[in-house]
Each structure stands twice: as structure tokens, then as C-alpha cells.
Amino acid sequence: MVNDDKFIRDVMFSLFATGRDTITSDLVWFFWLVGTHPSVKAKILEEIDRIYGANDWKKCRILGTEDAEKLIYLHGALYEGLRLFPPIPIERKQPLKHDTLPSGHHVNPNTTILLFTYAMGRFEEVWGKDYMDFKPERWISEKGGIIRVPSYKFISFNSGPKTCLGKDMSFFQMKIVAAAVLRNYCIQAVKDHPVIPAHSIILLMKHGLK
């Protein structure tokens, strides 16, 4: 690794720049999903209260790394939001030299390959008949832990050598924000407000979240 100030600056800028809009996108869709699924919201709040302790916000502890790791149901809910509404709905790949995909297909240099992550999260043959359901339990094992899904199946953070460097940091940030907002505010989605994705590199809500 190059050890100079410019390299460190560029890496940190990349983490902040790439994490800002993607985290925003995920949280917007997450709060809409929670606001339209009262039973999920109730389970998240129950878990948060159990981890935080006292209900009085003046007495409660600040959520730390160890606490965030204990929020298993919230973890599953955030992953479900990422599955249904991935911040980057389309991934673009382009090989520099001839390559062969695991499927056996040959790819010529500079061929553009598009991976529709939005569609990949909604395949019945991959996620089951309930693929359109917002179901945090999908990510929780019988023992109460997180089910680890291969990155080539759940590709919201990319896969292999291209896996997002800020994955753990960004997910920790989302947990903190989600827990703080849900603990202090009652989220309710406005009825009859149109909720559709915008045509953008980042999967934003076209008419905003109300």
C-alpha cells in the first residue's frame, strides 16, 4: 500500500462520497417499508428497548458497536430493504481481457455486462415464493443469529475483489441512525402518496418520502 497523504485523502474521500447517497437511499426505502409494516416496526422497537435498557431517553446509553451487533432483527430488516431496493440498481462490469464466466460463457474484452441487482433481489427461484414480502426473518437463523448469504446471491455490496470496502462501516451507520430515529419518532407513511423509484444511478424515491 502506498503510504502518503494524497492516497489516504483519496481513499477517505471515496468512502465518504460513495457511502453518502447509497446510505441515504437505503434508509429512505427502509423507513418507508417499516412505516408500511407495523408488525415489523413493533419487533424492531421491542429489540431496541431491550438492548438500550430504560425507555427514558435521558437515561439511556448511547448505542455503541457492541450494542449494534446485538440488534439482529434490525439487521435483518435493513438487509431486506437492501434486497428489495438496492441503492445501486444496476451494476456495470467490463473485462480488460478475454474471460470465461462460471456459467461457461465466453466474454470478449471491453464487453459491457449489466447486472440488474434490483431484479436479482426479486427472483422467486432465488428467494422463494415470498420474494416480494418484506420479511426480516429471512435473514435470521433458528438460533437467533444472522444467516450469512453468499455475496453472489446478495450483491448489494458487490462481490469478490470488488466487495465494498466500507460495507461494515456503512451498515453500522445505518443501524445507529435507524435505531435513533425509530426510538424517538413514530414512523407512518402517508397514504396515497406515490412511491416509485427514480430513474437514476442511485435508487432514490422519485417523489420523496412522506
Tab-separated table of C-alpha atoms in Angstrom:
chain	number	residue	atom	x	y	z
A	1	MET	CA	0.000	0.000	0.000
A	2	VAL	CA	1.189	3.489	-0.850
A	3	ASN	CA	1.862	5.440	2.316
A	4	ASP	CA	1.308	9.091	1.540
A	5	ASP	CA	-1.182	11.787	2.478
A	6	LYS	CA	-2.726	12.078	-1.001
A	7	PHE	CA	-3.511	8.353	-1.159
A	8	ILE	CA	-5.070	8.382	2.314
A	9	ARG	CA	-7.069	11.501	1.418
A	10	ASP	CA	-8.364	9.908	-1.801
A	11	VAL	CA	-9.364	6.690	-0.019
A	12	MET	CA	-11.229	8.557	2.722
A	13	PHE	CA	-12.966	10.812	0.188
A	14	SER	CA	-14.028	7.728	-1.775
A	15	LEU	CA	-15.524	6.133	1.355
A	16	PHE	CA	-17.467	9.272	2.255
A	17	ALA	CA	-18.599	10.042	-1.312
A	18	THR	CA	-19.725	6.528	-2.206
A	19	GLY	CA	-21.357	5.987	1.179
A	20	ARG	CA	-23.406	9.184	1.347
A	21	ASP	CA	-26.015	8.667	-1.390
A	22	THR	CA	-26.160	4.888	-1.033
A	23	ILE	CA	-26.821	5.074	2.722
A	24	THR	CA	-29.419	7.791	2.101
A	25	SER	CA	-31.172	5.612	-0.479
A	26	ASP	CA	-31.258	2.564	1.764
A	27	LEU	CA	-32.558	4.454	4.801
A	28	VAL	CA	-35.326	6.172	2.807
A	29	TRP	CA	-36.654	2.858	1.498
A	30	PHE	CA	-36.124	1.219	4.897
A	31	PHE	CA	-38.214	3.820	6.735
A	32	TRP	CA	-40.962	3.535	4.100
A	33	LEU	CA	-41.005	-0.264	4.469
A	34	VAL	CA	-41.096	-0.003	8.263
A	35	GLY	CA	-43.809	2.666	8.070
A	36	THR	CA	-45.982	0.347	5.975
A	37	HIS	CA	-45.342	-2.786	8.072
A	38	PRO	CA	-46.471	-2.092	11.683
A	39	SER	CA	-45.654	-5.608	12.909
A	40	VAL	CA	-42.042	-5.295	11.750
A	41	LYS	CA	-41.756	-1.865	13.365
A	42	ALA	CA	-43.073	-3.252	16.665
A	43	LYS	CA	-40.489	-6.059	16.688
A	44	ILE	CA	-37.657	-3.631	15.924
A	45	LEU	CA	-38.743	-1.313	18.744
A	46	GLU	CA	-39.020	-4.229	21.153
A	47	GLU	CA	-35.480	-5.277	20.313
A	48	ILE	CA	-34.117	-1.713	20.588
A	49	ASP	CA	-35.727	-1.198	24.004
A	50	ARG	CA	-34.277	-4.485	25.208
A	51	ILE	CA	-30.761	-3.512	24.088
A	52	TYR	CA	-30.903	0.110	25.212
A	53	GLY	CA	-32.462	-0.590	28.579
A	54	ALA	CA	-34.522	2.246	30.126
A	55	ASN	CA	-37.205	3.864	27.983
A	56	ASP	CA	-36.354	7.306	29.320
A	57	TRP	CA	-34.133	8.837	26.637
A	58	LYS	CA	-32.304	10.910	29.253
A	59	LYS	CA	-31.106	7.746	30.977
A	60	CYS	CA	-30.424	5.506	28.005
A	61	ARG	CA	-26.929	4.643	26.849
A	62	ILE	CA	-25.520	5.815	23.531
A	63	LEU	CA	-25.616	2.968	21.030
A	64	GLY	CA	-22.122	1.521	20.600
A	65	THR	CA	-20.567	-1.132	18.393
A	66	GLU	CA	-21.367	-3.993	20.779
A	67	ASP	CA	-24.984	-2.850	21.103
A	68	ALA	CA	-25.373	-2.537	17.332
A	69	GLU	CA	-24.188	-6.103	16.847
A	70	LYS	CA	-26.964	-7.292	19.172
A	71	LEU	CA	-29.702	-5.719	17.013
A	72	ILE	CA	-30.280	-8.876	14.987
A	73	TYR	CA	-33.859	-8.173	13.900
A	74	LEU	CA	-32.944	-4.633	12.821
A	75	HIS	CA	-30.047	-6.143	10.881
A	76	GLY	CA	-32.456	-8.443	9.050
A	77	ALA	CA	-34.855	-5.574	8.323
A	78	LEU	CA	-32.072	-3.439	6.834
A	79	TYR	CA	-30.899	-6.352	4.694
A	80	GLU	CA	-34.447	-6.888	3.442
A	81	GLY	CA	-34.573	-3.226	2.452
A	82	LEU	CA	-31.304	-3.656	0.565
A	83	ARG	CA	-32.606	-6.794	-1.155
A	84	LEU	CA	-35.817	-5.171	-2.370
A	85	PHE	CA	-34.396	-1.709	-3.042
A	86	PRO	CA	-30.622	-1.917	-3.631
A	87	PRO	CA	-29.050	1.588	-3.692
A	88	ILE	CA	-27.220	0.670	-6.912
A	89	PRO	CA	-29.953	-0.973	-9.043
A	90	ILE	CA	-27.639	-1.795	-11.954
A	91	GLU	CA	-24.001	-2.942	-11.784
A	92	ARG	CA	-21.778	-2.495	-14.838
A	93	LYS	CA	-18.788	-4.765	-15.487
A	94	GLN	CA	-16.289	-4.709	-18.347
A	95	PRO	CA	-13.357	-7.162	-18.709
A	96	LEU	CA	-10.000	-5.850	-19.923
A	97	LYS	CA	-9.104	-9.198	-21.499
A	98	HIS	CA	-10.857	-12.345	-22.681
A	99	ASP	CA	-12.538	-14.181	-19.803
A	100	THR	CA	-14.840	-17.119	-19.123
A	101	LEU	CA	-17.731	-16.780	-16.706
A	102	PRO	CA	-18.619	-19.544	-14.196
A	103	SER	CA	-21.577	-20.364	-16.465
A	104	GLY	CA	-19.160	-21.213	-19.309
A	105	HIS	CA	-19.989	-18.133	-21.363
A	106	HIS	CA	-17.019	-16.507	-23.080
A	107	VAL	CA	-16.647	-12.738	-22.723
A	108	ASN	CA	-14.593	-10.672	-25.121
A	109	PRO	CA	-12.511	-7.673	-23.985
A	110	ASN	CA	-14.428	-4.447	-23.382
A	111	THR	CA	-17.786	-6.230	-23.490
A	112	THR	CA	-20.258	-4.460	-21.224
A	113	ILE	CA	-22.061	-6.719	-18.759
A	114	LEU	CA	-25.025	-5.328	-16.843
A	115	LEU	CA	-26.165	-6.947	-13.591
A	116	PHE	CA	-29.668	-5.858	-12.579
A	117	THR	CA	-29.378	-6.073	-8.813
A	118	TYR	CA	-32.917	-4.693	-8.442
A	119	ALA	CA	-34.293	-7.669	-10.370
A	120	MET	CA	-31.895	-10.161	-8.775
A	121	GLY	CA	-33.392	-9.429	-5.358
A	122	ARG	CA	-36.848	-10.327	-6.678
A	123	PHE	CA	-36.287	-13.726	-8.303
A	124	GLU	CA	-38.623	-16.417	-6.974
A	125	GLU	CA	-36.138	-19.169	-7.837
A	126	VAL	CA	-33.520	-17.436	-5.672
A	127	TRP	CA	-35.546	-16.102	-2.713
A	128	GLY	CA	-38.624	-18.341	-2.670
A	129	LYS	CA	-42.330	-17.741	-3.233
A	130	ASP	CA	-42.383	-14.952	-0.652
A	131	TYR	CA	-39.717	-12.996	-2.579
A	132	MET	CA	-41.870	-9.840	-2.650
A	133	ASP	CA	-42.550	-9.888	1.110
A	134	PHE	CA	-40.669	-7.591	3.483
A	135	LYS	CA	-39.546	-10.347	5.815
A	136	PRO	CA	-36.604	-9.675	8.189
A	137	GLU	CA	-36.922	-13.252	9.494
A	138	ARG	CA	-35.471	-14.352	6.152
A	139	TRP	CA	-32.047	-13.375	7.496
A	140	ILE	CA	-32.354	-14.844	10.999
A	141	SER	CA	-31.449	-18.434	11.870
A	142	GLU	CA	-33.349	-20.696	14.265
A	143	LYS	CA	-30.665	-19.984	16.872
A	144	GLY	CA	-31.258	-16.238	16.571
A	145	GLY	CA	-28.140	-15.349	14.582
A	146	ILE	CA	-27.677	-13.736	11.184
A	147	ILE	CA	-27.820	-16.084	8.192
A	148	ARG	CA	-24.783	-15.452	6.001
A	149	VAL	CA	-25.825	-15.307	2.341
A	150	PRO	CA	-23.145	-15.600	-0.397
A	151	SER	CA	-22.285	-12.232	-1.955
A	152	TYR	CA	-23.015	-13.540	-5.455
A	153	LYS	CA	-26.619	-14.113	-4.314
A	154	PHE	CA	-26.994	-10.922	-2.276
A	155	ILE	CA	-24.922	-8.496	-4.324
A	156	SER	CA	-25.908	-5.134	-2.799
A	157	PHE	CA	-22.326	-4.693	-1.546
A	158	ASN	CA	-20.836	-6.165	-4.740
A	159	SER	CA	-18.896	-9.429	-4.727
A	160	GLY	CA	-15.405	-10.895	-4.678
A	161	PRO	CA	-12.463	-8.467	-5.058
A	162	LYS	CA	-14.972	-5.672	-5.763
A	163	THR	CA	-16.750	-6.025	-2.395
A	164	CYS	CA	-17.453	-2.595	-0.892
A	165	LEU	CA	-14.586	-1.537	1.395
A	166	GLY	CA	-16.984	0.468	3.567
A	167	LYS	CA	-19.571	-2.314	3.955
A	168	ASP	CA	-19.208	-2.781	7.716
A	169	MET	CA	-18.819	0.929	8.435
A	170	SER	CA	-21.857	1.947	6.364
A	171	PHE	CA	-24.031	-0.800	7.846
A	172	PHE	CA	-23.033	0.251	11.360
A	173	GLN	CA	-24.013	3.837	10.499
A	174	MET	CA	-27.391	2.697	9.171
A	175	LYS	CA	-28.068	0.723	12.344
A	176	ILE	CA	-27.298	3.719	14.549
A	177	VAL	CA	-29.485	6.100	12.514
A	178	ALA	CA	-32.364	3.619	12.196
A	179	ALA	CA	-32.317	2.828	15.922
A	180	ALA	CA	-32.153	6.501	16.942
A	181	VAL	CA	-34.976	7.579	14.620
A	182	LEU	CA	-37.314	4.677	15.397
A	183	ARG	CA	-36.745	5.055	19.129
A	184	ASN	CA	-37.601	8.753	19.153
A	185	TYR	CA	-40.203	9.072	16.380
A	186	CYS	CA	-43.280	7.221	15.222
A	187	ILE	CA	-42.825	6.472	11.518
A	188	GLN	CA	-46.041	6.423	9.485
A	189	ALA	CA	-46.148	6.504	5.685
A	190	VAL	CA	-48.597	8.996	4.172
A	191	LYS	CA	-51.379	7.122	2.391
A	192	ASP	CA	-51.943	7.623	-1.362
A	193	HIS	CA	-48.534	9.276	-1.767
A	194	PRO	CA	-46.942	7.809	-4.941
A	195	VAL	CA	-43.922	5.672	-4.108
A	196	ILE	CA	-41.870	4.741	-7.178
A	197	PRO	CA	-38.128	4.564	-7.888
A	198	ALA	CA	-36.488	7.418	-9.774
A	199	HIS	CA	-34.545	6.711	-12.976
A	200	SER	CA	-31.099	7.316	-11.553
A	201	ILE	CA	-27.735	5.693	-10.882
A	202	ILE	CA	-28.773	5.712	-7.225
A	203	LEU	CA	-32.174	4.170	-6.421
A	204	LEU	CA	-33.871	7.238	-4.941
A	205	MET	CA	-37.601	7.727	-4.325
A	206	LYS	CA	-38.946	9.804	-7.230
A	207	HIS	CA	-41.458	11.874	-5.217
A	208	GLY	CA	-39.594	11.690	-1.911
A	209	LEU	CA	-40.635	10.029	1.316
A	210	LYS	CA	-43.636	11.435	3.160
